[in-house]
Structure formats: C-alpha cells, structure tokens
Short mmCIF file of C-alpha atoms in Angstrom, two decimals:
data_model
loop_
_atom_site.label_atom_id
_atom_site.label_comp_id
_atom_site.label_asym_id
_atom_site.label_seq_id
_atom_site.Cartn_x
_atom_site.Cartn_y
_atom_site.Cartn_z
CA MET Y 17 -24.89 13.51 -7.27
CA LYS Y 18 -22.81 10.54 -6.21
CA THR Y 19 -20.94 8.15 -8.43
CA VAL Y 20 -19.17 4.96 -7.42
CA HIS Y 21 -15.90 3.89 -8.98
CA LEU Y 22 -13.30 1.21 -8.49
CA ARG Y 23 -9.64 1.89 -9.09
CA GLY Y 24 -6.42 0.21 -8.11
CA TYR Y 25 -3.12 1.15 -6.62
CA THR Y 26 -0.21 -0.72 -5.27
CA ASP Y 27 1.55 -1.55 -2.16
CA LEU Y 28 4.47 -1.05 -0.08
CA ALA Y 29 3.77 -4.71 0.41
CA ARG Y 30 6.96 -6.62 -0.19
CA ALA Y 31 6.55 -7.70 3.37
CA THR Y 32 8.19 -10.58 5.15
CA GLY Y 33 7.68 -12.02 8.58
CA GLU Y 34 4.54 -11.18 10.52
CA GLY Y 35 2.37 -8.23 11.40
CA PRO Y 36 0.31 -5.72 9.40
CA ILE Y 37 1.32 -5.16 5.76
CA PRO Y 38 1.69 -1.52 4.63
CA PHE Y 39 0.01 -0.44 1.41
CA VAL Y 40 -0.52 2.72 -0.58
CA ALA Y 41 -4.29 2.53 -1.05
CA ALA Y 42 -4.66 5.56 -3.33
CA ASN Y 43 -2.62 8.27 -5.03
CA ALA Y 44 -3.75 11.74 -6.05
CA GLY Y 45 -3.76 12.49 -9.78
CA VAL Y 46 -5.87 11.59 -12.80
CA LYS Y 47 -6.10 7.83 -13.37
CA GLY Y 48 -7.78 5.55 -15.86
CA ASP Y 49 -11.27 6.38 -14.61
CA GLY Y 50 -10.70 10.08 -15.34
CA LEU Y 51 -10.90 11.14 -11.69
CA ASP Y 52 -8.33 13.00 -9.62
CA LEU Y 53 -8.80 11.99 -5.99
CA GLN Y 54 -7.22 14.86 -4.10
CA MET Y 55 -6.39 13.86 -0.52
CA SER Y 56 -7.84 17.14 0.78
CA GLY Y 57 -11.28 15.85 -0.24
CA VAL Y 58 -11.22 12.39 1.33
CA ASP Y 59 -13.78 11.46 3.99
CA LEU Y 60 -12.66 8.46 6.05
CA THR Y 61 -15.42 8.58 8.68
CA ARG Y 62 -17.51 5.76 7.22
CA TYR Y 63 -14.54 3.49 6.52
CA GLN Y 64 -12.90 3.99 9.90
CA ALA Y 65 -16.13 2.77 11.51
CA ASN Y 66 -16.01 -0.42 9.41
CA PRO Y 67 -12.44 -0.86 8.04
CA VAL Y 68 -13.01 -4.00 5.98
CA VAL Y 69 -10.57 -5.59 3.55
CA MET Y 70 -12.29 -7.56 0.79
CA TYR Y 71 -11.07 -9.59 -2.17
CA ASP Y 72 -11.69 -8.27 -5.70
CA HIS Y 73 -14.67 -6.14 -4.58
CA GLU Y 74 -16.89 -9.14 -3.85
CA TYR Y 75 -19.53 -7.66 -1.55
CA TRP Y 76 -22.60 -9.88 -1.79
CA GLY Y 77 -23.53 -13.32 -0.49
CA ARG Y 78 -22.54 -15.36 2.51
CA GLU Y 79 -19.22 -16.35 0.92
CA SER Y 80 -18.17 -12.72 0.34
CA LEU Y 81 -17.00 -12.06 3.87
CA PRO Y 82 -14.13 -9.68 4.71
CA ILE Y 83 -10.73 -11.33 4.64
CA GLY Y 84 -9.11 -8.75 6.89
CA ARG Y 85 -9.18 -5.26 8.32
CA SER Y 86 -7.27 -2.01 7.84
CA GLU Y 87 -5.35 -0.24 10.55
CA ASN Y 88 -3.72 3.18 10.70
CA VAL Y 89 -5.61 4.49 7.66
CA ARG Y 90 -4.27 7.98 7.01
CA VAL Y 91 -3.41 10.66 4.48
CA ASP Y 92 0.32 11.05 3.88
CA GLY Y 93 0.99 13.89 1.45
CA GLU Y 94 -0.68 12.91 -1.85
CA GLN Y 95 -1.23 9.31 -0.79
CA LEU Y 96 -3.75 7.39 1.25
CA ARG Y 97 -1.95 4.73 3.26
CA ALA Y 98 -3.18 1.78 5.30
CA GLU Y 99 -1.82 -1.28 7.04
CA LEU Y 100 -3.69 -4.50 6.28
CA THR Y 101 -4.12 -7.37 8.70
CA PHE Y 102 -5.59 -10.62 7.40
CA ASP Y 103 -7.74 -13.18 9.23
CA LEU Y 104 -5.30 -16.06 9.53
CA GLU Y 105 -8.03 -18.32 10.93
CA ASP Y 106 -9.69 -18.18 7.49
CA ASP Y 107 -8.11 -20.46 4.88
CA PHE Y 108 -8.58 -18.10 1.93
CA ALA Y 109 -7.47 -15.01 3.86
CA ARG Y 110 -4.37 -16.88 5.03
CA THR Y 111 -3.61 -17.75 1.38
CA VAL Y 112 -3.94 -14.08 0.36
CA ASP Y 113 -1.63 -13.04 3.20
CA ARG Y 114 0.94 -15.64 2.13
CA LYS Y 115 0.80 -14.61 -1.53
CA ILE Y 116 1.32 -10.94 -0.65
CA ARG Y 117 4.31 -11.72 1.55
CA GLY Y 118 5.64 -13.99 -1.19
CA ARG Y 119 5.22 -11.19 -3.78
CA PHE Y 120 2.67 -13.09 -5.86
CA LEU Y 121 0.02 -10.43 -5.09
CA ASN Y 122 1.03 -6.78 -4.88
CA ALA Y 123 -1.98 -4.55 -5.43
CA VAL Y 124 -5.12 -3.20 -3.81
CA SER Y 125 -8.11 -1.33 -5.20
CA ILE Y 126 -10.52 0.99 -3.42
CA GLY Y 127 -14.28 1.29 -3.61
CA PHE Y 128 -15.50 4.85 -3.04
CA GLY Y 129 -18.20 7.41 -3.69
CA ALA Y 130 -17.37 10.71 -5.41
CA TYR Y 131 -19.43 13.88 -4.99
CA ASN Y 132 -19.68 17.08 -7.05
CA ILE Y 133 -17.04 16.27 -9.66
CA ASP Y 134 -15.72 19.32 -11.50
CA GLU Y 135 -14.68 19.54 -15.15
CA ALA Y 136 -11.10 18.56 -14.28
CA GLY Y 137 -12.31 15.32 -12.69
CA VAL Y 138 -11.70 16.48 -9.11
CA PRO Y 139 -14.49 15.53 -6.66
CA GLU Y 140 -15.37 18.13 -4.05
CA ARG Y 141 -15.51 15.21 -1.60
CA TRP Y 142 -14.93 11.48 -1.90
CA GLU Y 143 -15.82 8.80 0.61
CA LEU Y 144 -13.86 5.57 1.07
CA TYR Y 145 -16.08 2.48 1.27
CA GLU Y 146 -13.66 -0.44 1.26
CA ILE Y 147 -10.23 -1.69 0.26
CA SER Y 148 -9.87 -4.88 -1.79
CA VAL Y 149 -6.86 -7.00 -2.63
CA VAL Y 150 -6.89 -7.50 -6.41
CA PRO Y 151 -4.73 -9.43 -8.89
CA LEU Y 152 -4.87 -6.60 -11.49
CA PRO Y 153 -5.22 -2.95 -10.42
CA LEU Y 154 -6.74 -0.34 -12.72
CA ASP Y 155 -3.72 1.95 -12.44
CA PRO Y 156 -1.05 0.75 -14.94
CA ASP Y 157 1.66 2.20 -12.70
CA ALA Y 158 0.48 0.14 -9.74
CA ILE Y 159 3.61 -1.96 -9.33
CA ALA Y 160 5.39 -2.99 -6.17
CA ASP Y 161 7.95 -0.56 -4.80
CA PRO Y 162 11.21 -1.75 -6.41
CA ASP Y 163 13.51 -0.62 -3.61
CA ARG Y 164 11.92 -2.33 -0.60
CA ALA Y 165 15.09 -4.42 -0.23
CA GLY Y 166 16.94 -1.33 0.94
CA GLN Y 167 14.27 -0.60 3.52
CA PHE Y 168 14.42 -4.13 4.92
CA ALA Y 169 18.21 -3.94 5.04
CA LEU Y 170 17.96 -0.76 7.07
CA ALA Y 171 15.36 -2.32 9.36
CA ARG Y 172 17.69 -5.27 10.00
CA ALA Y 173 20.64 -2.97 10.62
CA LEU Y 174 18.68 -0.90 13.13
CA GLY Y 175 17.20 -4.00 14.74
CA ILE Y 176 13.67 -2.75 14.21
CA ALA Y 177 12.11 -5.60 12.26
CA GLY Y 178 8.52 -5.89 13.45
CA GLY Y 179 8.53 -2.26 14.58
CA ARG Y 180 10.65 -2.64 17.72
CA GLY Y 181 14.14 -1.40 18.48
CA SER Y 182 17.11 -3.49 19.52
CA ALA Y 183 16.38 -2.68 23.17
CA GLY Y 184 12.82 -3.93 22.78
CA GLY Y 185 11.17 -0.50 22.83
CA ALA Y 186 8.69 0.68 20.25
CA VAL Y 187 10.09 2.57 17.27
CA ASP Y 188 7.82 5.26 15.87
CA GLU Y 189 7.04 5.29 12.15
CA HIS Y 190 8.43 8.80 11.63
CA THR Y 191 11.87 7.76 12.91
CA VAL Y 192 11.90 4.69 10.68
CA ARG Y 193 10.88 6.63 7.58
CA GLN Y 194 13.50 9.33 8.25
CA ALA Y 195 16.16 6.64 8.47
CA ILE Y 196 14.92 5.02 5.25
CA ASP Y 197 14.95 8.37 3.44
CA SER Y 198 18.51 9.04 4.65
CA LEU Y 199 19.68 5.65 3.39
CA GLN Y 200 18.04 6.06 0.00
CA ALA Y 201 19.51 9.55 -0.40
CA LEU Y 202 22.99 8.05 -0.14
CA LEU Y 203 22.38 5.56 -2.92
CA PRO Y 204 23.04 6.61 -6.52
CA THR Y 205 20.01 7.37 -8.63
CA PRO Y 206 19.38 4.53 -11.11
CA PRO Y 207 20.01 5.49 -14.73
CA PRO Y 208 16.96 6.13 -16.93
CA GLY Y 209 15.43 3.13 -18.63
CA PRO Y 210 13.16 0.22 -17.75
CA ARG Y 211 15.68 -1.50 -15.52
CA LEU Y 212 19.24 -1.41 -14.20
CA ASP Y 213 21.83 -3.30 -16.19
CA ALA Y 214 23.67 -6.07 -14.36
CA SER Y 215 26.73 -3.93 -13.55
CA ALA Y 216 24.71 -1.03 -12.12
CA ALA Y 217 22.51 -3.42 -10.13
CA ALA Y 218 25.58 -5.13 -8.63
CA ASP Y 219 27.12 -1.75 -7.73
CA ARG Y 220 23.90 -0.64 -6.05
CA ALA Y 221 23.72 -3.87 -4.05
CA ARG Y 222 27.37 -3.49 -3.00
CA ARG Y 223 26.82 0.07 -1.80
CA LEU Y 224 23.73 -0.99 0.14
CA ARG Y 225 25.64 -3.78 1.90
CA ALA Y 226 28.41 -1.33 2.79
CA LEU Y 227 25.91 1.14 4.23
CA GLU Y 228 24.19 -1.58 6.21
CA ALA Y 229 27.50 -2.78 7.64
CA SER Y 230 28.43 0.75 8.71
CA LEU Y 231 25.28 1.32 10.76
#
C-alpha cells in the first residue's frame, strides 16, 4: 500500500550571489506526520529522471509549471540534500530566487510516496516525487541554519565563493565542508538558550573575524 504525504524541511539557503542554492530537503526522524523517513529507504530514481522544483505543491493546471530544477540530489548521512536552480527567465521563479537569497523564504517541502510503513512509522521504501519551495514547512524545527555567516566568511577567506579556488580551479565540496567543519570546531559553543546575548554574540563575531584574517 502506498500513501502520499507532504512535509517540510529547511535550507542551507542563506545564499548570496549566483549559482545553485543548497538545501536540506529531508531529515531522518519522526516528524509531524508521524513518519520516520530513513535515508536507507529512499528511492531517487523517479525524481532524478524529472528533478522538478515546484512552489507550494501546486501540480495541476497550465499555471502550475516548475519554477526550477534540482541538481546533485544525494543522501548525506541522515539528510537528503539538493541544490536548487531557478528559472530566471520566469518572473515568478526569479522572485522566489531573490526572496531565498534575501532570506525572506527559507524552507522547502517534499512530496513523496511511502510503502510498507511499520508500527514505528518507518517506511520500508519511500519515493521522492518533487521538491517545493514553501513559506511554512511542516517541521517546526525547519529554520535557516543560524551559522551560515561563518561558512561565507570561510569561503571568502579561501577565495572559493561560487565554488572556485583563488587560482580559478574547481574546489570539490568535500574540501569545502572539511574546512567549514574545522572553522566551526574552533568557535566556542553557544550557551544554552534561545539566542546568544549581545556580549556572547559580539565575542563570537570577533573570533570569527580573527580566524578569517589568519587564513
């Protein structure tokens, strides 16, 4: 038996400049729909043949055309990641792209089919149908990554903005992510609570600038 659900997750989408925008399309674990989408059960065959990006799961009618496409759709640990490219020749798609880069939109939601769901809510197999940009994701924890500023600082320091090194050669994603992880490991862990106080935030920013200057 197959069931179809919609659920939302967030981005790594505090993107600036140009090029594809990276998103976390799905996370393993039980969410508001009661399902636990384990990455070992995902089937990407159908989606990779037609990697459409929609808006708010609008599928029907001549006006409900894709606004973009997904690239580099892959499983990364307990996450499904994708890079979204929008059709900048389309007025609405260009607006969505601008609002994501401006941090007015931050979330995506996936449409999928789930098969043979066990009592714990884990499907034996689930099939990705589409990815939609949405204003409000189902997952209440679907908020933009709060430390993207550090990643952009590292990218500027390494001269790899846009995915290319200072010498003009391509920089592979693994190298970039290792560098980002190393930078974040050097920063102090924020204290518990909903947000940093002003003093801790200023100290974190100062340390980040110092690290960037030393690279």
